Tab-separated table of C-alpha atoms in Angstrom:
chain	number	residue	atom	x	y	z
A	51	MET	CA	-0.095	-0.464	-0.393
A	52	PRO	CA	0.647	4.004	-0.444
A	53	TYR	CA	0.335	3.347	3.152
A	54	HIS	CA	3.557	1.602	3.547
A	55	ARG	CA	5.448	2.979	0.622
A	56	LEU	CA	5.492	6.360	2.651
A	57	ILE	CA	6.556	4.943	5.957
A	58	VAL	CA	9.769	3.561	3.623
A	59	LEU	CA	10.355	6.460	1.854
A	60	VAL	CA	10.750	8.640	5.284
A	61	VAL	CA	12.910	6.097	6.785
A	62	VAL	CA	15.101	5.959	4.112
A	63	ALA	CA	15.122	9.750	3.911
A	64	ASN	CA	16.349	9.539	8.300
A	65	LEU	CA	18.344	6.790	6.905
A	66	ALA	CA	20.144	9.321	4.680
A	67	VAL	CA	20.831	11.989	7.580
A	68	GLY	CA	22.315	9.414	8.995
A	69	TRP	CA	25.083	7.904	6.753
A	70	HIS	CA	26.080	12.182	6.417
A	71	ALA	CA	26.435	12.038	9.448
A	72	VAL	CA	28.893	8.956	10.309
A	73	ALA	CA	30.205	9.631	7.313
A	74	SER	CA	30.968	12.821	7.346
A	75	GLY	CA	32.965	12.295	10.525
A	76	SER	CA	31.680	15.265	12.498
A	77	TRP	CA	29.370	14.487	14.950
A	78	TRP	CA	30.700	12.189	16.915
A	79	ALA	CA	33.772	14.045	16.391
A	80	GLY	CA	35.879	16.462	18.498
A	81	GLN	CA	35.592	17.820	21.486
A	82	ALA	CA	31.932	17.040	21.713
A	83	THR	CA	29.556	14.668	20.438
A	84	ALA	CA	27.007	17.271	17.711
A	85	LEU	CA	23.761	16.666	19.603
A	86	THR	CA	22.026	20.851	18.484
A	87	SER	CA	21.948	19.041	15.325
A	88	MET	CA	20.712	15.597	15.960
A	89	GLU	CA	18.037	17.390	18.692
A	90	ILE	CA	16.735	19.216	15.609
A	91	VAL	CA	17.312	16.468	13.637
A	92	ALA	CA	14.777	14.713	15.571
A	93	LEU	CA	12.412	17.536	16.066
A	94	VAL	CA	11.955	17.805	13.054
A	95	ASN	CA	10.634	14.960	12.719
A	96	VAL	CA	8.342	14.687	15.247
A	97	THR	CA	7.096	17.779	14.450
A	98	LEU	CA	5.791	17.243	10.921
A	99	ALA	CA	4.687	14.672	13.052
A	100	VAL	CA	1.909	15.719	14.799
A	101	VAL	CA	1.325	18.599	11.728
A	102	VAL	CA	0.425	16.052	9.623
A	103	ARG	CA	-2.672	14.404	10.929
A	104	GLN	CA	-3.872	18.068	12.205
A	105	GLN	CA	-7.044	18.768	11.251
A	106	TRP	CA	-6.751	21.413	8.769
A	107	ILE	CA	-3.555	20.128	7.335
A	108	VAL	CA	-4.875	17.065	6.241
A	109	ASN	CA	-8.036	18.826	4.756
A	110	ALA	CA	-5.842	21.238	2.841
A	111	LEU	CA	-3.919	17.872	1.424
A	112	PHE	CA	-7.083	16.480	0.376
A	113	TRP	CA	-8.061	19.873	-1.547
A	114	LEU	CA	-4.641	19.643	-3.261
A	115	ALA	CA	-5.081	16.387	-3.850
A	116	THR	CA	-9.014	16.648	-5.283
A	117	ARG	CA	-8.383	19.834	-7.643
A	118	ALA	CA	-7.056	17.551	-10.416
A	119	PRO	CA	-9.473	17.282	-13.227
A	120	THR	CA	-10.578	14.505	-14.347
A	121	THR	CA	-9.710	14.576	-18.167
A	122	TRP	CA	-6.779	13.945	-16.358
A	123	PRO	CA	-5.138	10.737	-17.838
A	124	LEU	CA	-6.447	7.933	-14.711
A	125	PRO	CA	-3.413	6.992	-13.771
A	126	VAL	CA	-2.253	9.967	-11.588
A	127	ARG	CA	-5.559	10.687	-10.871
A	128	TRP	CA	-5.756	6.754	-9.238
A	129	ALA	CA	-2.429	7.802	-7.533
A	130	LEU	CA	-3.656	11.057	-6.497
A	131	ALA	CA	-6.209	9.898	-5.199
A	132	LYS	CA	-4.380	8.129	-2.608
A	133	ILE	CA	-4.073	10.743	-0.628
A	134	TYR	CA	-5.770	9.784	2.621
A	135	HIS	CA	-3.042	7.276	3.562
A	136	PHE	CA	-0.536	10.566	4.358
A	137	GLY	CA	-0.721	8.259	7.532
A	138	GLY	CA	2.222	6.304	6.752
A	139	LEU	CA	4.286	9.980	7.094
A	140	HIS	CA	3.238	10.018	10.018
A	141	VAL	CA	4.085	6.850	11.571
A	142	GLY	CA	7.652	6.791	8.906
A	143	LEU	CA	8.140	10.313	10.983
A	144	ALA	CA	7.205	9.103	14.653
A	145	ALA	CA	9.262	6.353	14.202
A	146	SER	CA	12.697	8.036	13.044
A	147	GLY	CA	11.364	11.098	15.284
A	148	THR	CA	11.678	8.307	18.469
A	149	THR	CA	15.124	6.769	17.184
A	150	TRP	CA	17.019	10.245	16.191
A	151	TYR	CA	16.373	10.955	20.447
A	152	LEU	CA	17.729	7.892	21.247
A	153	VAL	CA	20.399	8.896	19.536
A	154	PHE	CA	20.664	12.161	21.013
A	155	VAL	CA	19.671	11.177	24.975
A	156	VAL	CA	23.421	7.945	24.611
A	157	SER	CA	25.051	10.447	22.275
A	158	LEU	CA	23.286	13.422	26.169
A	159	MET	CA	25.322	10.247	28.388
A	160	TYR	CA	28.814	9.646	27.113
A	161	ASP	CA	29.133	13.377	26.223
A	162	HIS	CA	28.182	13.463	30.356
A	163	LEU	CA	30.610	10.410	32.018
A	164	HIS	CA	33.457	11.402	29.592
A	165	HIS	CA	32.835	15.611	30.621
A	166	ARG	CA	31.849	16.467	26.934
A	167	GLY	CA	30.921	19.728	26.573
A	168	HIS	CA	27.990	20.603	28.631
A	169	VAL	CA	26.153	18.299	29.537
A	170	SER	CA	23.376	19.270	32.592
A	171	VAL	CA	22.163	16.314	34.776
A	172	PRO	CA	19.025	17.827	35.132
A	173	ASN	CA	18.947	17.947	30.782
A	174	LEU	CA	19.995	14.345	31.008
A	175	VAL	CA	17.725	13.159	32.969
A	176	VAL	CA	14.427	15.228	31.173
A	177	SER	CA	15.616	13.666	27.769
A	178	GLY	CA	15.788	10.694	29.398
A	179	ALA	CA	12.152	10.750	29.953
A	180	LEU	CA	11.011	11.784	27.286
A	181	VAL	CA	13.066	9.437	25.129
A	182	THR	CA	10.714	7.433	26.991
A	183	LEU	CA	7.516	8.795	26.393
A	184	PHE	CA	8.349	8.108	23.037
A	185	VAL	CA	9.781	4.417	23.182
A	186	VAL	CA	5.780	4.070	25.577
A	187	MET	CA	3.768	5.757	22.549
A	188	SER	CA	5.387	3.746	19.854
A	189	ILE	CA	5.446	-0.038	20.785
A	190	LEU	CA	1.609	0.779	22.370
A	191	ALA	CA	1.241	2.294	18.296
A	192	LEU	CA	2.153	-1.353	16.993
A	193	PRO	CA	-1.295	-2.402	14.841
A	194	PRO	CA	-1.867	-5.427	16.902
A	195	LEU	CA	-1.190	-3.895	20.016
A	196	ARG	CA	-4.017	-1.018	19.561
A	197	ALA	CA	-6.344	-3.181	17.733
A	198	ARG	CA	-6.534	-5.549	20.664
A	199	ALA	CA	-6.665	-2.497	23.593
A	200	HIS	CA	-7.289	0.237	21.673
A	201	ASP	CA	-8.550	2.652	24.746
A	202	THR	CA	-5.366	2.210	25.801
A	203	PHE	CA	-3.253	3.682	22.740
A	204	GLU	CA	-6.153	6.360	22.645
A	205	ILE	CA	-4.967	7.113	26.184
A	206	THR	CA	-1.831	6.838	26.179
A	207	HIS	CA	-1.517	8.558	22.545
A	208	ARG	CA	-3.223	11.524	24.219
A	209	PHE	CA	-1.894	12.211	27.721
A	210	CYS	CA	2.480	10.425	26.495
A	211	GLY	CA	2.304	12.917	23.834
A	212	TRP	CA	0.770	16.359	25.776
A	213	ALA	CA	3.717	15.209	28.566
A	214	ALA	CA	6.010	14.651	25.667
A	215	LEU	CA	5.743	17.870	24.040
A	216	ALA	CA	6.217	19.724	27.602
A	217	LEU	CA	9.295	17.950	28.293
A	218	ALA	CA	10.296	18.735	25.246
A	219	TRP	CA	10.031	22.630	25.852
A	220	ILE	CA	11.958	21.958	28.795
A	221	ASN	CA	15.240	20.038	27.850
A	222	THR	CA	15.177	22.610	25.439
A	223	VAL	CA	14.567	24.897	27.353
A	224	LEU	CA	17.870	23.662	29.253
A	225	PHE	CA	19.773	22.417	26.472
A	226	VAL	CA	20.273	25.708	25.268
A	227	THR	CA	20.924	27.953	28.075
A	228	THR	CA	23.005	24.935	29.668
A	229	ARG	CA	25.359	25.602	26.183
A	230	HIS	CA	24.633	28.583	25.180
A	231	GLY	CA	23.109	31.155	27.936
A	232	GLY	CA	20.159	33.739	27.855
A	233	ALA	CA	17.347	34.452	26.422
A	234	PHE	CA	18.200	35.621	22.879
A	235	ALA	CA	20.180	32.345	22.311
A	236	LEU	CA	16.253	30.260	22.836
A	237	LEU	CA	14.721	32.860	20.332
A	238	THR	CA	17.163	32.463	17.831
A	239	THR	CA	17.755	27.789	17.934
A	240	PRO	CA	14.887	26.065	15.286
A	241	ALA	CA	14.712	24.207	18.327
A	242	VAL	CA	11.643	26.223	19.719
A	243	TRP	CA	10.150	27.774	16.371
A	244	LEU	CA	9.548	23.942	15.599
A	245	LEU	CA	7.927	23.033	19.806
A	246	THR	CA	6.276	26.525	18.260
A	247	VAL	CA	4.868	24.268	15.559
A	248	ALA	CA	3.960	21.148	16.877
A	249	THR	CA	2.628	23.386	20.248
A	250	VAL	CA	-0.027	24.926	17.876
A	251	SER	CA	-0.759	22.059	15.980
A	252	VAL	CA	-1.598	19.920	18.959
A	253	ALA	CA	-3.567	22.974	20.962
A	254	MET	CA	-6.023	24.488	18.492
A	255	PRO	CA	-8.190	21.341	17.606
A	256	TRP	CA	-8.691	21.821	21.934
A	257	LEU	CA	-9.399	24.922	21.867
A	258	LEU	CA	-12.212	24.614	19.739
A	259	LEU	CA	-13.231	22.393	21.889
A	260	ARG	CA	-17.798	22.636	22.590
A	261	LYS	CA	-20.537	20.956	23.820
A	262	VAL	CA	-23.748	20.486	21.555
A	263	ARG	CA	-26.703	19.802	22.394
A	264	VAL	CA	-27.863	16.346	20.257
A	265	ASP	CA	-30.601	14.281	18.934
A	266	THR	CA	-31.459	10.986	18.637
A	267	GLU	CA	-33.477	8.479	16.109
A	268	HIS	CA	-34.119	4.959	16.787
A	269	PRO	CA	-34.879	3.526	13.418
A	270	SER	CA	-34.123	0.340	15.716
A	271	ALA	CA	-32.179	-1.379	18.361
A	272	HIS	CA	-29.390	-1.442	16.060
A	273	VAL	CA	-29.168	1.698	14.650
A	274	ALA	CA	-29.296	5.344	16.128
A	275	VAL	CA	-29.629	8.162	13.538
A	276	VAL	CA	-27.798	11.574	15.713
A	277	ASN	CA	-28.628	15.248	15.048
A	278	LEU	CA	-26.639	16.899	16.262
A	279	ASP	CA	-26.998	21.278	16.234
A	280	GLY	CA	-24.184	23.606	14.331
A	281	PRO	CA	-24.141	26.881	13.167
A	282	ASN	CA	-23.051	25.665	10.053
A	283	GLN	CA	-23.473	22.210	8.140
A	284	PRO	CA	-20.378	20.545	7.371
A	285	LEU	CA	-18.062	19.782	4.467
A	286	ILE	CA	-19.345	16.657	2.573
A	287	GLY	CA	-17.999	14.013	3.591
A	288	SER	CA	-16.517	14.958	6.373
A	289	THR	CA	-16.024	13.508	9.723
A	290	GLN	CA	-16.085	14.407	12.758
A	291	MET	CA	-15.028	13.075	15.833
A	292	VAL	CA	-17.521	13.107	19.183
A	293	SER	CA	-16.871	12.045	22.699
A	294	ARG	CA	-19.239	11.654	25.585
A	295	ARG	CA	-15.541	11.795	27.875
A	296	PRO	CA	-13.381	14.275	25.538
A	297	LEU	CA	-9.835	13.737	27.803
A	298	LEU	CA	-10.412	9.940	27.789
A	299	GLU	CA	-12.070	8.753	24.392
A	300	TRP	CA	-13.417	10.302	20.723
A	301	HIS	CA	-14.618	8.455	17.855
A	302	SER	CA	-15.281	9.321	14.879
A	303	PHE	CA	-18.667	9.188	12.066
A	304	ALA	CA	-19.476	11.225	9.052
A	305	ASN	CA	-21.299	14.469	8.609
A	306	ILE	CA	-24.648	13.485	6.840
A	307	SER	CA	-27.060	16.819	5.703
A	308	ALA	CA	-29.660	17.942	7.212
A	309	PRO	CA	-33.037	17.071	5.897
A	310	GLU	CA	-34.588	20.432	4.287
A	311	GLU	CA	-36.531	21.549	7.018
A	312	ALA	CA	-33.085	21.658	9.890
A	313	PRO	CA	-31.032	23.768	8.254
A	314	GLY	CA	-28.978	24.191	11.554
A	315	SER	CA	-27.782	20.716	12.278
A	316	HIS	CA	-26.298	18.068	10.299
A	317	ARG	CA	-26.586	14.065	11.689
A	318	MET	CA	-24.139	10.510	12.134
A	319	VAL	CA	-25.403	7.123	11.521
A	320	VAL	CA	-24.045	5.500	15.332
A	321	SER	CA	-24.101	1.291	14.743
A	322	ARG	CA	-24.295	-1.297	17.413
A	323	ALA	CA	-20.922	-2.065	15.980
A	324	GLY	CA	-18.513	-2.417	20.704
A	325	ASP	CA	-18.979	-0.785	24.474
A	326	TRP	CA	-19.227	2.342	22.673
A	327	THR	CA	-21.541	2.331	20.471
A	328	ALA	CA	-24.376	-0.209	23.215
A	329	GLU	CA	-24.023	2.502	25.049
A	330	PHE	CA	-24.498	5.114	23.420
A	331	ILE	CA	-27.533	3.830	21.223
A	332	ASP	CA	-28.352	2.345	24.648
A	333	ASN	CA	-28.753	4.847	26.274
A	334	PRO	CA	-28.754	8.049	24.286
A	335	PRO	CA	-26.958	11.382	25.998
A	336	THR	CA	-28.719	15.159	24.795
A	337	HIS	CA	-25.402	16.814	24.858
A	338	LEU	CA	-21.579	15.406	22.676
A	339	TRP	CA	-18.189	16.935	22.699
A	340	VAL	CA	-16.931	17.672	19.195
A	341	ARG	CA	-13.057	19.534	18.901
A	342	GLY	CA	-11.592	20.434	16.253
A	343	THR	CA	-12.913	21.280	12.749
A	344	PRO	CA	-15.271	18.364	10.012
A	345	THR	CA	-12.177	16.511	9.112
A	346	ALA	CA	-12.278	15.488	4.731
A	347	GLY	CA	-12.885	11.578	4.791
A	348	MET	CA	-11.689	8.392	2.845
A	349	ALA	CA	-14.721	9.038	-0.103
A	350	ASN	CA	-13.957	12.062	-1.220
A	351	VAL	CA	-11.560	10.468	-3.534
A	352	ALA	CA	-14.728	10.059	-5.926
A	353	ARG	CA	-14.665	13.746	-7.101
A	354	LEU	CA	-11.430	12.508	-9.318
A	355	PHE	CA	-13.376	10.295	-11.271
A	356	GLN	CA	-16.094	10.584	-13.366
A	357	LYS	CA	-18.252	7.792	-12.565
A	358	VAL	CA	-17.364	5.807	-9.274
A	359	LEU	CA	-19.121	3.005	-7.768
A	360	PHE	CA	-20.073	2.960	-4.208
A	361	VAL	CA	-19.983	0.143	-2.221
A	362	ALA	CA	-21.145	-0.162	1.437
A	363	THR	CA	-22.091	-2.694	4.122
A	364	GLY	CA	-24.485	-2.284	7.216
A	365	SER	CA	-23.548	1.270	8.358
A	366	GLY	CA	-21.440	2.798	5.890
A	367	ILE	CA	-24.029	3.166	4.368
A	368	GLY	CA	-23.618	6.987	5.857
A	369	PRO	CA	-20.111	7.917	4.500
A	370	VAL	CA	-21.799	7.522	1.436
A	371	LEU	CA	-25.122	8.844	2.004
A	372	ALA	CA	-23.549	12.323	1.958
A	373	HIS	CA	-21.894	11.563	-0.732
A	374	LEU	CA	-25.270	10.883	-2.977
A	375	MET	CA	-27.366	12.824	-1.799
A	376	ALA	CA	-24.391	16.022	-3.058
A	377	ASN	CA	-24.276	14.010	-6.236
A	378	GLU	CA	-21.248	15.589	-6.998
A	379	VAL	CA	-19.779	12.688	-9.198
A	380	SER	CA	-21.686	9.744	-11.434
A	381	SER	CA	-22.623	7.207	-8.687
A	382	HIS	CA	-23.821	3.980	-8.366
A	383	LEU	CA	-25.200	2.218	-5.313
A	384	VAL	CA	-24.266	-1.747	-3.623
A	385	TRP	CA	-25.738	-1.451	-0.639
A	386	VAL	CA	-25.511	-4.814	1.311
A	387	THR	CA	-27.159	-5.200	4.641
A	388	ARG	CA	-29.493	-6.844	6.811
A	389	ASN	CA	-33.415	-6.072	6.623
A	390	PRO	CA	-32.087	-2.676	5.184
A	391	ARG	CA	-36.523	-1.410	6.159
A	392	LYS	CA	-36.551	-2.793	9.204
A	393	THR	CA	-32.670	-1.297	10.264
A	394	TYR	CA	-32.503	2.351	8.811
A	395	GLY	CA	-36.319	2.314	8.413
A	396	ALA	CA	-36.556	6.432	6.518
A	397	LEU	CA	-33.061	6.386	5.933
A	398	VAL	CA	-33.556	3.488	2.376
A	399	ASP	CA	-36.362	6.467	1.916
A	400	GLU	CA	-33.145	9.014	1.533
A	401	VAL	CA	-31.132	6.178	-0.498
A	402	LEU	CA	-33.418	5.692	-2.937
A	403	ALA	CA	-34.650	9.454	-3.191
A	404	ALA	CA	-30.570	9.811	-4.013
A	405	GLN	CA	-29.839	6.702	-6.495
A	406	PRO	CA	-33.533	5.136	-7.301
A	407	ASP	CA	-31.891	2.157	-9.299
A	408	ALA	CA	-29.635	1.497	-5.757
A	409	ILE	CA	-28.661	-2.374	-5.262
A	410	ILE	CA	-30.241	-2.905	-1.832
A	411	TRP	CA	-29.544	-6.400	-0.985
A	412	ASP	CA	-30.929	-7.334	1.775
A	413	THR	CA	-28.775	-10.475	3.998
A	414	ASP	CA	-31.916	-11.926	5.660
A	415	ALA	CA	-33.809	-12.497	2.268
A	416	TYR	CA	-30.789	-13.098	0.095
A	417	GLY	CA	-27.798	-14.383	2.203
A	418	LYS	CA	-24.668	-12.576	2.243
A	419	PRO	CA	-23.106	-12.314	-1.460
A	420	ASP	CA	-19.707	-12.781	-2.752
A	421	MET	CA	-18.489	-9.374	-2.190
A	422	LEU	CA	-15.992	-9.015	-4.795
A	423	ARG	CA	-17.682	-10.328	-7.559
A	424	LEU	CA	-20.968	-8.099	-6.495
A	425	ALA	CA	-18.625	-5.340	-6.780
A	426	TYR	CA	-17.408	-6.155	-10.099
A	427	GLY	CA	-20.406	-6.657	-11.551
A	428	ALA	CA	-22.010	-3.465	-10.661
A	429	TYR	CA	-18.532	-1.776	-11.520
A	430	ASP	CA	-18.475	-3.971	-15.378
A	431	THR	CA	-22.436	-2.461	-15.454
A	432	PHE	CA	-22.492	1.163	-14.630
A	433	GLY	CA	-18.858	1.679	-16.426
A	434	ALA	CA	-17.385	3.175	-13.950
A	435	GLU	CA	-14.178	4.625	-13.569
A	436	ALA	CA	-13.485	3.424	-9.706
A	437	VAL	CA	-14.766	2.197	-6.685
A	438	VAL	CA	-15.128	3.338	-2.914
A	439	CYS	CA	-15.755	0.291	-0.436
A	440	VAL	CA	-16.499	1.366	3.109
A	441	ALA	CA	-16.909	-2.258	5.073
A	442	ASN	CA	-15.309	-3.826	7.741
A	443	LYS	CA	-12.239	-4.610	6.930
A	444	LYS	CA	-12.563	-7.786	5.831
A	445	VAL	CA	-14.555	-7.141	3.711
A	446	THR	CA	-13.326	-3.568	2.329
A	447	TRP	CA	-9.496	-5.548	1.780
A	448	GLN	CA	-11.466	-8.127	0.412
A	449	VAL	CA	-13.161	-5.459	-2.206
A	450	VAL	CA	-10.108	-2.929	-2.359
A	451	HIS	CA	-7.410	-5.680	-2.882
A	452	GLY	CA	-9.423	-7.766	-5.675
A	453	LEU	CA	-10.482	-5.082	-7.145
A	454	GLU	CA	-6.669	-3.579	-8.136
A	455	LEU	CA	-4.892	-6.951	-8.790
A	456	VAL	CA	-6.706	-5.922	-11.790
A	457	GLY	CA	-6.799	-2.914	-12.481
A	458	ILE	CA	-9.479	-0.849	-11.423
A	459	PRO	CA	-8.831	2.119	-8.503
A	460	ALA	CA	-10.137	0.682	-5.405
A	461	TYR	CA	-10.954	2.485	-2.452
A	462	GLY	CA	-11.750	2.325	1.274
A	463	PRO	CA	-10.847	2.764	4.427
A	464	ILE	CA	-6.994	1.568	6.364
A	465	TRP	CA	-7.508	1.580	9.837
A	466	ASP	CA	-4.244	3.270	10.642
A	467	ALA	CA	-5.687	5.083	13.276
């Protein structure tokens, strides 16, 4: 996947920097190690890892990628539509930053023990604590651990990340003032400005934290349709993170435009798929916390193609419905779900209003289909340029990778966070 290739690209770039440092012989020679250079390289990686996940940056990346006209060659648009794999940059940068901080701490300890340069004990202690936090975050973010204990991963990533940012500030102030002294040295060091960028990126969504009133409808015991108050309709195809406990857990859902009679609100579809969603459906709240700004969702890449087939299973209809209602792209829908009318109620009417010829496969009546075969048949009949699939992980990968193996542009969630 492009996700993995981006990780490799970042790692190779950092290896090139490391090779230059070793080959030049200047970083570990002389009376002291080039600690400032190591710290800056580490901070560049960490800061970019933070920035590339920032909501406004994500929206900008999607906006730029989808500006390409649909008359451009298909291979070019096929590649541009992989923009949502940008998480590979985050992983590569975070892993490289952590490695550089390890090198920095080892070098710092070596200089301290051999009385090289000006390394203070507080600087050494803070640097050791900082790199420990980065290592803990990296380990718990490994896909197998993240999948088994996602809540632990999320809490650790948030609180360890905040603590690491604070320690990075302390570490930089100690390091610069010990070696160079004075406030002016702080203002002229790149590390301070890199930390400023990282801090602003982390803080911005939380500065927009707000509590909104919600009204929940229950078409069935499996699904809740959540109506959220808001001053403006979110961007088409955007997602928004909501929480009942903002410091502990956040969940992302697709925004769907509200009916015309409720122009000041928007909706989300929540299906029973875990402890949080089950509790939400059984005991719906009157208010939810939201933060930051609505963020472009994966299905926005449909704008790069002239004709698109949307394939959805169950509540995957939520992200797709926003695009069907907007009618920005010529599209066709395949929706596979159990007893759609009984499960989703009036949402079925909205789907049919937007797509009267949609294929709605009732698994209660017809059983589970061969999703890859069904998707390929609809793609071929409709004459689509690309396929966007929103389903569970197994089905999404089956459809996306299966279609791409035979040369069809196909896209779906990659569960990278």
